[in-house]
PDB file of N, CA and C in Angstrom:
ATOM      1  N   GLU A   1     -14.863  11.123  17.592  1.00 63.00           N
ATOM      2  CA  GLU A   1     -14.815  11.802  18.868  1.00 63.00           C
ATOM      3  C   GLU A   1     -13.459  12.461  19.100  1.00 63.00           C
ATOM      4  N   ASN A   2     -12.407  11.965  18.454  1.00 74.00           N
ATOM      5  CA  ASN A   2     -11.090  12.575  18.627  1.00 74.00           C
ATOM      6  C   ASN A   2     -10.988  13.945  17.970  1.00 74.00           C
ATOM      7  N   ARG A   3     -11.955  14.347  17.153  1.00 75.00           N
ATOM      8  CA  ARG A   3     -11.959  15.664  16.507  1.00 75.00           C
ATOM      9  C   ARG A   3     -12.751  16.695  17.314  1.00 75.00           C
ATOM     10  N   ARG A   4     -13.459  16.257  18.333  1.00 81.00           N
ATOM     11  CA  ARG A   4     -14.288  17.160  19.123  1.00 81.00           C
ATOM     12  C   ARG A   4     -13.434  18.247  19.784  1.00 81.00           C
ATOM     13  N   GLY A   5     -13.859  19.498  19.619  1.00 84.00           N
ATOM     14  CA  GLY A   5     -13.172  20.625  20.235  1.00 84.00           C
ATOM     15  C   GLY A   5     -11.963  21.115  19.466  1.00 84.00           C
ATOM     16  N   ILE A   6     -11.693  20.562  18.302  1.00 84.00           N
ATOM     17  CA  ILE A   6     -10.529  20.954  17.505  1.00 84.00           C
ATOM     18  C   ILE A   6     -10.951  21.990  16.465  1.00 84.00           C
ATOM     19  N   SER A   7     -10.134  23.011  16.290  1.00 84.00           N
ATOM     20  CA  SER A   7     -10.353  24.001  15.238  1.00 84.00           C
ATOM     21  C   SER A   7      -9.465  23.651  14.056  1.00 84.00           C
ATOM     22  N   ILE A   8     -10.014  23.793  12.859  1.00 83.00           N
ATOM     23  CA  ILE A   8      -9.219  23.591  11.658  1.00 83.00           C
ATOM     24  C   ILE A   8      -9.174  24.898  10.888  1.00 83.00           C
ATOM     25  N   ASN A   9      -8.080  25.141  10.217  1.00 83.00           N
ATOM     26  CA  ASN A   9      -7.900  26.395   9.500  1.00 83.00           C
ATOM     27  C   ASN A   9      -7.669  26.085   8.031  1.00 83.00           C
ATOM     28  N   GLY A  10      -8.626  26.437   7.205  1.00 84.00           N
ATOM     29  CA  GLY A  10      -8.504  26.213   5.769  1.00 84.00           C
ATOM     30  C   GLY A  10      -9.699  26.804   5.053  1.00 84.00           C
ATOM     31  N   MET A  11      -9.566  26.907   3.763  1.00 84.00           N
ATOM     32  CA  MET A  11     -10.624  27.510   2.961  1.00 84.00           C
ATOM     33  C   MET A  11     -11.713  26.487   2.645  1.00 84.00           C
ATOM     34  N   MET A  12     -12.964  26.911   2.827  1.00 88.00           N
ATOM     35  CA  MET A  12     -14.124  26.098   2.474  1.00 88.00           C
ATOM     36  C   MET A  12     -15.248  27.046   2.086  1.00 88.00           C
ATOM     37  N   HIS A  13     -15.965  26.688   1.045  1.00 88.00           N
ATOM     38  CA  HIS A  13     -17.102  27.490   0.591  1.00 88.00           C
ATOM     39  C   HIS A  13     -18.381  26.735   0.936  1.00 88.00           C
ATOM     40  N   ILE A  14     -19.471  27.437   1.128  1.00 89.00           N
ATOM     41  CA  ILE A  14     -20.740  26.782   1.462  1.00 89.00           C
ATOM     42  C   ILE A  14     -21.137  25.769   0.377  1.00 89.00           C
ATOM     43  N   ALA A  15     -20.761  26.020  -0.873  1.00 89.00           N
ATOM     44  CA  ALA A  15     -21.080  25.088  -1.963  1.00 89.00           C
ATOM     45  C   ALA A  15     -20.389  23.734  -1.772  1.00 89.00           C
ATOM     46  N   ASP A  16     -19.319  23.695  -0.994  1.00 92.00           N
ATOM     47  CA  ASP A  16     -18.597  22.442  -0.779  1.00 92.00           C
ATOM     48  C   ASP A  16     -19.394  21.433   0.044  1.00 92.00           C
ATOM     49  N   TRP A  17     -20.398  21.886   0.745  1.00 93.00           N
ATOM     50  CA  TRP A  17     -21.242  20.933   1.488  1.00 93.00           C
ATOM     51  C   TRP A  17     -21.967  19.997   0.519  1.00 93.00           C
ATOM     52  N   TYR A  18     -22.283  20.460  -0.681  1.00 90.00           N
ATOM     53  CA  TYR A  18     -22.993  19.635  -1.668  1.00 90.00           C
ATOM     54  C   TYR A  18     -22.189  18.374  -1.993  1.00 90.00           C
ATOM     55  N   ALA A  19     -20.930  18.533  -2.412  1.00 91.00           N
ATOM     56  CA  ALA A  19     -20.096  17.374  -2.743  1.00 91.00           C
ATOM     57  C   ALA A  19     -19.782  16.545  -1.503  1.00 91.00           C
ATOM     58  N   THR A  20     -19.656  17.194  -0.365  1.00 94.00           N
ATOM     59  CA  THR A  20     -19.363  16.469   0.877  1.00 94.00           C
ATOM     60  C   THR A  20     -20.544  15.589   1.274  1.00 94.00           C
ATOM     61  N   PHE A  21     -21.751  16.125   1.210  1.00 94.00           N
ATOM     62  CA  PHE A  21     -22.933  15.323   1.545  1.00 94.00           C
ATOM     63  C   PHE A  21     -23.165  14.216   0.511  1.00 94.00           C
ATOM     64  N   LEU A  22     -22.901  14.499  -0.769  1.00 91.00           N
ATOM     65  CA  LEU A  22     -22.997  13.449  -1.782  1.00 91.00           C
ATOM     66  C   LEU A  22     -22.037  12.306  -1.467  1.00 91.00           C
ATOM     67  N   HIS A  23     -20.839  12.647  -1.057  1.00 93.00           N
ATOM     68  CA  HIS A  23     -19.853  11.630  -0.680  1.00 93.00           C
ATOM     69  C   HIS A  23     -20.378  10.773   0.473  1.00 93.00           C
ATOM     70  N   LEU A  24     -20.942  11.415   1.467  1.00 94.00           N
ATOM     71  CA  LEU A  24     -21.464  10.675   2.621  1.00 94.00           C
ATOM     72  C   LEU A  24     -22.644   9.780   2.237  1.00 94.00           C
ATOM     73  N   ALA A  25     -23.368  10.172   1.184  1.00 93.00           N
ATOM     74  CA  ALA A  25     -24.504   9.375   0.712  1.00 93.00           C
ATOM     75  C   ALA A  25     -24.064   8.273  -0.258  1.00 93.00           C
ATOM     76  N   GLY A  26     -22.774   8.241  -0.574  1.00 91.00           N
ATOM     77  CA  GLY A  26     -22.261   7.193  -1.446  1.00 91.00           C
ATOM     78  C   GLY A  26     -22.089   7.592  -2.895  1.00 91.00           C
ATOM     79  N   ASP A  27     -22.333   8.849  -3.229  1.00 80.00           N
ATOM     80  CA  ASP A  27     -22.179   9.326  -4.597  1.00 80.00           C
ATOM     81  C   ASP A  27     -20.961  10.246  -4.636  1.00 80.00           C
ATOM     82  N   THR A  28     -19.995   9.927  -5.465  1.00 74.00           N
ATOM     83  CA  THR A  28     -18.763  10.721  -5.475  1.00 74.00           C
ATOM     84  C   THR A  28     -18.689  11.709  -6.627  1.00 74.00           C
ATOM     85  N   ASP A  29     -19.732  11.779  -7.461  1.00 77.00           N
ATOM     86  CA  ASP A  29     -19.714  12.662  -8.626  1.00 77.00           C
ATOM     87  C   ASP A  29     -20.743  13.774  -8.487  1.00 77.00           C
ATOM     88  N   PRO A  30     -20.307  15.012  -8.182  1.00 76.00           N
ATOM     89  CA  PRO A  30     -21.270  16.108  -8.036  1.00 76.00           C
ATOM     90  C   PRO A  30     -21.749  16.684  -9.369  1.00 76.00           C
ATOM     91  N   PHE A  31     -21.296  16.125 -10.483  1.00 77.00           N
ATOM     92  CA  PHE A  31     -21.706  16.629 -11.801  1.00 77.00           C
ATOM     93  C   PHE A  31     -23.200  16.380 -12.004  1.00 77.00           C
ATOM     94  N   ASP A  32     -23.934  17.413 -12.338  1.00 78.00           N
ATOM     95  CA  ASP A  32     -25.383  17.328 -12.541  1.00 78.00           C
ATOM     96  C   ASP A  32     -25.674  17.270 -14.034  1.00 78.00           C
ATOM     97  N   LYS A  33     -25.918  16.088 -14.543  1.00 80.00           N
ATOM     98  CA  LYS A  33     -26.124  15.895 -15.978  1.00 80.00           C
ATOM     99  C   LYS A  33     -27.362  16.630 -16.499  1.00 80.00           C
ATOM    100  N   ARG A  34     -28.451  16.613 -15.744  1.00 82.00           N
ATOM    101  CA  ARG A  34     -29.681  17.292 -16.178  1.00 82.00           C
ATOM    102  C   ARG A  34     -29.478  18.795 -16.252  1.00 82.00           C
ATOM    103  N   ALA A  35     -28.834  19.358 -15.242  1.00 80.00           N
ATOM    104  CA  ALA A  35     -28.590  20.802 -15.246  1.00 80.00           C
ATOM    105  C   ALA A  35     -27.656  21.192 -16.383  1.00 80.00           C
ATOM    106  N   ASN A  36     -26.655  20.368 -16.647  1.00 80.00           N
ATOM    107  CA  ASN A  36     -25.712  20.653 -17.713  1.00 80.00           C
ATOM    108  C   ASN A  36     -26.401  20.666 -19.076  1.00 80.00           C
ATOM    109  N   LYS A  37     -27.362  19.782 -19.298  1.00 86.00           N
ATOM    110  CA  LYS A  37     -28.091  19.728 -20.569  1.00 86.00           C
ATOM    111  C   LYS A  37     -28.892  21.003 -20.812  1.00 86.00           C
ATOM    112  N   THR A  38     -29.314  21.678 -19.751  1.00 88.00           N
ATOM    113  CA  THR A  38     -30.103  22.898 -19.901  1.00 88.00           C
ATOM    114  C   THR A  38     -29.236  24.156 -19.921  1.00 88.00           C
ATOM    115  N   GLY A  39     -27.909  23.980 -19.845  1.00 85.00           N
ATOM    116  CA  GLY A  39     -27.017  25.129 -19.961  1.00 85.00           C
ATOM    117  C   GLY A  39     -26.496  25.684 -18.655  1.00 85.00           C
ATOM    118  N   PHE A  40     -26.847  25.078 -17.535  1.00 83.00           N
ATOM    119  CA  PHE A  40     -26.314  25.555 -16.265  1.00 83.00           C
ATOM    120  C   PHE A  40     -24.819  25.257 -16.195  1.00 83.00           C
ATOM    121  N   PRO A  41     -24.052  26.085 -15.509  1.00 78.00           N
ATOM    122  CA  PRO A  41     -22.616  25.807 -15.373  1.00 78.00           C
ATOM    123  C   PRO A  41     -22.374  24.603 -14.464  1.00 78.00           C
ATOM    124  N   GLU A  42     -21.158  24.073 -14.521  1.00 79.00           N
ATOM    125  CA  GLU A  42     -20.806  22.949 -13.655  1.00 79.00           C
ATOM    126  C   GLU A  42     -20.863  23.365 -12.189  1.00 79.00           C
ATOM    127  N   VAL A  43     -21.127  22.402 -11.341  1.00 81.00           N
ATOM    128  CA  VAL A  43     -21.197  22.647  -9.906  1.00 81.00           C
ATOM    129  C   VAL A  43     -19.787  22.894  -9.378  1.00 81.00           C
ATOM    130  N   ASP A  44     -19.605  23.997  -8.664  1.00 83.00           N
ATOM    131  CA  ASP A  44     -18.315  24.298  -8.035  1.00 83.00           C
ATOM    132  C   ASP A  44     -18.378  23.828  -6.588  1.00 83.00           C
ATOM    133  N   SER A  45     -18.181  22.551  -6.381  1.00 89.00           N
ATOM    134  CA  SER A  45     -18.257  21.961  -5.052  1.00 89.00           C
ATOM    135  C   SER A  45     -17.150  20.921  -4.923  1.00 89.00           C
ATOM    136  N   ILE A  46     -16.465  20.947  -3.792  1.00 91.00           N
ATOM    137  CA  ILE A  46     -15.364  20.026  -3.533  1.00 91.00           C
ATOM    138  C   ILE A  46     -15.701  19.211  -2.289  1.00 91.00           C
ATOM    139  N   ASN A  47     -15.480  17.915  -2.359  1.00 94.00           N
ATOM    140  CA  ASN A  47     -15.684  17.045  -1.207  1.00 94.00           C
ATOM    141  C   ASN A  47     -14.650  17.396  -0.129  1.00 94.00           C
ATOM    142  N   MET A  48     -15.110  17.850   1.018  1.00 94.00           N
ATOM    143  CA  MET A  48     -14.219  18.293   2.099  1.00 94.00           C
ATOM    144  C   MET A  48     -14.113  17.274   3.231  1.00 94.00           C
ATOM    145  N   TRP A  49     -14.684  16.090   3.063  1.00 94.00           N
ATOM    146  CA  TRP A  49     -14.765  15.128   4.155  1.00 94.00           C
ATOM    147  C   TRP A  49     -13.397  14.773   4.740  1.00 94.00           C
ATOM    148  N   ASP A  50     -12.408  14.498   3.892  1.00 94.00           N
ATOM    149  CA  ASP A  50     -11.083  14.135   4.411  1.00 94.00           C
ATOM    150  C   ASP A  50     -10.457  15.282   5.193  1.00 94.00           C
ATOM    151  N   PHE A  51     -10.703  16.507   4.766  1.00 92.00           N
ATOM    152  CA  PHE A  51     -10.195  17.670   5.492  1.00 92.00           C
ATOM    153  C   PHE A  51     -10.913  17.839   6.833  1.00 92.00           C
ATOM    154  N   LEU A  52     -12.224  17.696   6.822  1.00 92.00           N
ATOM    155  CA  LEU A  52     -13.001  17.874   8.048  1.00 92.00           C
ATOM    156  C   LEU A  52     -12.725  16.790   9.091  1.00 92.00           C
ATOM    157  N   THR A  53     -12.416  15.586   8.620  1.00 90.00           N
ATOM    158  CA  THR A  53     -12.170  14.475   9.545  1.00 90.00           C
ATOM    159  C   THR A  53     -10.701  14.320   9.926  1.00 90.00           C
ATOM    160  N   GLY A  54      -9.824  15.133   9.331  1.00 89.00           N
ATOM    161  CA  GLY A  54      -8.419  15.096   9.701  1.00 89.00           C
ATOM    162  C   GLY A  54      -7.560  14.126   8.904  1.00 89.00           C
ATOM    163  N   LYS A  55      -8.126  13.501   7.866  1.00 92.00           N
ATOM    164  CA  LYS A  55      -7.310  12.609   7.027  1.00 92.00           C
ATOM    165  C   LYS A  55      -6.242  13.392   6.277  1.00 92.00           C
ATOM    166  N   VAL A  56      -6.568  14.625   5.906  1.00 93.00           N
ATOM    167  CA  VAL A  56      -5.595  15.531   5.290  1.00 93.00           C
ATOM    168  C   VAL A  56      -5.574  16.822   6.099  1.00 93.00           C
ATOM    169  N   ASN A  57      -4.432  17.473   6.129  1.00 90.00           N
ATOM    170  CA  ASN A  57      -4.280  18.683   6.940  1.00 90.00           C
ATOM    171  C   ASN A  57      -4.505  19.967   6.162  1.00 90.00           C
ATOM    172  N   LYS A  58      -4.572  19.866   4.833  1.00 90.00           N
ATOM    173  CA  LYS A  58      -4.719  21.051   3.995  1.00 90.00           C
ATOM    174  C   LYS A  58      -6.032  20.969   3.229  1.00 90.00           C
ATOM    175  N   SER A  59      -6.754  22.072   3.200  1.00 90.00           N
ATOM    176  CA  SER A  59      -8.013  22.125   2.464  1.00 90.00           C
ATOM    177  C   SER A  59      -7.761  21.934   0.971  1.00 90.00           C
ATOM    178  N   PRO A  60      -8.602  21.135   0.287  1.00 92.00           N
ATOM    179  CA  PRO A  60      -8.440  20.983  -1.156  1.00 92.00           C
ATOM    180  C   PRO A  60      -8.879  22.222  -1.941  1.00 92.00           C
ATOM    181  N   ARG A  61      -9.596  23.135  -1.308  1.00 88.00           N
ATOM    182  CA  ARG A  61     -10.029  24.361  -1.991  1.00 88.00           C
ATOM    183  C   ARG A  61      -8.937  25.419  -1.856  1.00 88.00           C
ATOM    184  N   THR A  62      -8.570  26.018  -2.988  1.00 83.00           N
ATOM    185  CA  THR A  62      -7.520  27.039  -2.986  1.00 83.00           C
ATOM    186  C   THR A  62      -8.021  28.410  -3.433  1.00 83.00           C
ATOM    187  N   GLN A  63      -9.263  28.493  -3.918  1.00 78.00           N
ATOM    188  CA  GLN A  63      -9.819  29.780  -4.346  1.00 78.00           C
ATOM    189  C   GLN A  63     -11.332  29.712  -4.381  1.00 78.00           C
ATOM    190  N   PHE A  64     -11.979  30.868  -4.270  1.00 77.00           N
ATOM    191  CA  PHE A  64     -13.405  30.962  -4.553  1.00 77.00           C
ATOM    192  C   PHE A  64     -13.787  32.387  -4.885  1.00 77.00           C
ATOM    193  N   VAL A  65     -14.877  32.522  -5.627  1.00 71.00           N
ATOM    194  CA  VAL A  65     -15.368  33.814  -6.080  1.00 71.00           C
ATOM    195  C   VAL A  65     -16.056  34.520  -4.920  1.00 71.00           C
ATOM    196  N   LEU A  66     -15.659  35.773  -4.683  1.00 68.00           N
ATOM    197  CA  LEU A  66     -16.286  36.570  -3.626  1.00 68.00           C
ATOM    198  C   LEU A  66     -17.603  37.163  -4.095  1.00 68.00           C
ATOM    199  N   SER A  67     -17.649  37.628  -5.322  1.00 66.00           N
ATOM    200  CA  SER A  67     -18.873  38.092  -5.972  1.00 66.00           C
ATOM    201  C   SER A  67     -18.562  38.201  -7.451  1.00 66.00           C
ATOM    202  N   SER A  68     -19.586  38.438  -8.236  1.00 61.00           N
ATOM    203  CA  SER A  68     -19.353  38.505  -9.676  1.00 61.00           C
ATOM    204  C   SER A  68     -19.581  39.921 -10.183  1.00 61.00           C
ATOM    205  N   GLY A  69     -19.268  40.136 -11.422  1.00 60.00           N
ATOM    206  CA  GLY A  69     -19.444  41.454 -12.011  1.00 60.00           C
ATOM    207  C   GLY A  69     -18.187  42.294 -11.867  1.00 60.00           C
ATOM    208  N   ASP A  70     -18.328  43.572 -12.150  1.00 63.00           N
ATOM    209  CA  ASP A  70     -17.173  44.468 -12.129  1.00 63.00           C
ATOM    210  C   ASP A  70     -16.581  44.649 -10.742  1.00 63.00           C
ATOM    211  N   SER A  71     -17.403  44.548  -9.699  1.00 62.00           N
ATOM    212  CA  SER A  71     -16.892  44.756  -8.346  1.00 62.00           C
ATOM    213  C   SER A  71     -16.473  43.451  -7.685  1.00 62.00           C
ATOM    214  N   GLY A  72     -16.542  42.351  -8.423  1.00 63.00           N
ATOM    215  CA  GLY A  72     -16.228  41.046  -7.860  1.00 63.00           C
ATOM    216  C   GLY A  72     -14.745  40.788  -7.765  1.00 63.00           C
ATOM    217  N   GLY A  73     -14.430  39.661  -7.185  1.00 65.00           N
ATOM    218  CA  GLY A  73     -13.043  39.257  -7.063  1.00 65.00           C
ATOM    219  C   GLY A  73     -12.956  37.789  -6.712  1.00 65.00           C
ATOM    220  N   ILE A  74     -11.752  37.257  -6.779  1.00 65.00           N
ATOM    221  CA  ILE A  74     -11.498  35.866  -6.424  1.00 65.00           C
ATOM    222  C   ILE A  74     -10.471  35.851  -5.308  1.00 65.00           C
ATOM    223  N   LEU A  75     -10.764  35.105  -4.253  1.00 66.00           N
ATOM    224  CA  LEU A  75      -9.840  34.961  -3.141  1.00 66.00           C
ATOM    225  C   LEU A  75      -8.974  33.744  -3.401  1.00 66.00           C
ATOM    226  N   TYR A  76      -7.654  33.928  -3.381  1.00 64.00           N
ATOM    227  CA  TYR A  76      -6.699  32.849  -3.617  1.00 64.00           C
ATOM    228  C   TYR A  76      -5.954  32.516  -2.335  1.00 64.00           C
ATOM    229  N   GLN A  77      -5.751  31.231  -2.095  1.00 65.00           N
ATOM    230  CA  GLN A  77      -4.908  30.770  -0.997  1.00 65.00           C
ATOM    231  C   GLN A  77      -3.580  30.354  -1.599  1.00 65.00           C
ATOM    232  N   PRO A  78      -2.470  30.304  -0.886  1.00 63.00           N
ATOM    233  CA  PRO A  78      -2.365  30.397   0.563  1.00 63.00           C
ATOM    234  C   PRO A  78      -2.111  31.801   1.083  1.00 63.00           C
ATOM    235  N   ASN A  79      -1.950  32.782   0.198  1.00 64.00           N
ATOM    236  CA  ASN A  79      -1.564  34.116   0.673  1.00 64.00           C
ATOM    237  C   ASN A  79      -2.715  35.101   0.774  1.00 64.00           C
ATOM    238  N   ASN A  80      -3.953  34.617   0.672  1.00 63.00           N
ATOM    239  CA  ASN A  80      -5.153  35.449   0.829  1.00 63.00           C
ATOM    240  C   ASN A  80      -5.160  36.663  -0.102  1.00 63.00           C
ATOM    241  N   THR A  81      -4.739  36.474  -1.332  1.00 64.00           N
ATOM    242  CA  THR A  81      -4.760  37.530  -2.334  1.00 64.00           C
ATOM    243  C   THR A  81      -6.147  37.604  -2.970  1.00 64.00           C
ATOM    244  N   VAL A  82      -6.627  38.818  -3.174  1.00 62.00           N
ATOM    245  CA  VAL A  82      -7.890  39.029  -3.874  1.00 62.00           C
ATOM    246  C   VAL A  82      -7.572  39.675  -5.210  1.00 62.00           C
ATOM    247  N   ALA A  83      -8.063  39.070  -6.300  1.00 60.00           N
ATOM    248  CA  ALA A  83      -7.843  39.617  -7.634  1.00 60.00           C
ATOM    249  C   ALA A  83      -9.179  40.021  -8.248  1.00 60.00           C
ATOM    250  N   ASN A  84      -9.165  41.102  -9.045  1.00 59.00           N
ATOM    251  CA  ASN A  84     -10.393  41.512  -9.715  1.00 59.00           C
ATOM    252  C   ASN A  84     -10.590  40.729 -10.990  1.00 59.00           C
ATOM    253  N   SER A  85     -11.591  41.090 -11.787  1.00 57.00           N
ATOM    254  CA  SER A  85     -11.954  40.315 -12.978  1.00 57.00           C
ATOM    255  C   SER A  85     -10.862  40.346 -14.049  1.00 57.00           C
ATOM    256  N   THR A  86      -9.936  41.295 -14.000  1.00 59.00           N
ATOM    257  CA  THR A  86      -8.837  41.335 -14.973  1.00 59.00           C
ATOM    258  C   THR A  86      -7.618  40.583 -14.466  1.00 59.00           C
ATOM    259  N   GLY A  87      -7.681  40.036 -13.255  1.00 59.00           N
ATOM    260  CA  GLY A  87      -6.551  39.304 -12.686  1.00 59.00           C
ATOM    261  C   GLY A  87      -5.606  40.179 -11.883  1.00 59.00           C
ATOM    262  N   GLU A  88      -5.910  41.489 -11.807  1.00 61.00           N
ATOM    263  CA  GLU A  88      -5.064  42.420 -11.056  1.00 61.00           C
ATOM    264  C   GLU A  88      -5.290  42.221  -9.554  1.00 61.00           C
ATOM    265  N   SER A  89      -4.206  42.118  -8.810  1.00 61.00           N
ATOM    266  CA  SER A  89      -4.304  41.954  -7.363  1.00 61.00           C
ATOM    267  C   SER A  89      -4.821  43.246  -6.739  1.00 61.00           C
ATOM    268  N   ILE A  90      -5.916  43.165  -5.984  1.00 57.00           N
ATOM    269  CA  ILE A  90      -6.493  44.355  -5.374  1.00 57.00           C
ATOM    270  C   ILE A  90      -6.375  44.348  -3.854  1.00 57.00           C
ATOM    271  N   TYR A  91      -5.949  43.224  -3.289  1.00 56.00           N
ATOM    272  CA  TYR A  91      -5.760  43.152  -1.844  1.00 56.00           C
ATOM    273  C   TYR A  91      -4.823  42.003  -1.542  1.00 56.00           C
ATOM    274  N   LYS A  92      -3.905  42.243  -0.651  1.00 52.00           N
ATOM    275  CA  LYS A  92      -3.014  41.182  -0.211  1.00 52.00           C
ATOM    276  C   LYS A  92      -2.665  41.391   1.238  1.00 52.00           C
TER     277      LYS A  92
END
């Protein structure tokens, strides 16, 4: 209840809910062994529970992919830099 009405500022991706909900269910490993055996990439999900509840003040996520392909980019924290697929900074 002490977190009610508080805004937090940090990076979080929708995929992070997967590891966060797994944590709440008692499972701390978001690695999907069955999916990995069939060639799927590893799950890009970070447990955000400590950040959301105020145990830590900084988000554990520091980057995420905005889109893929030639027009894609990666958003990096803390300076909100966007880099293209060659690593060249395209927005800061």
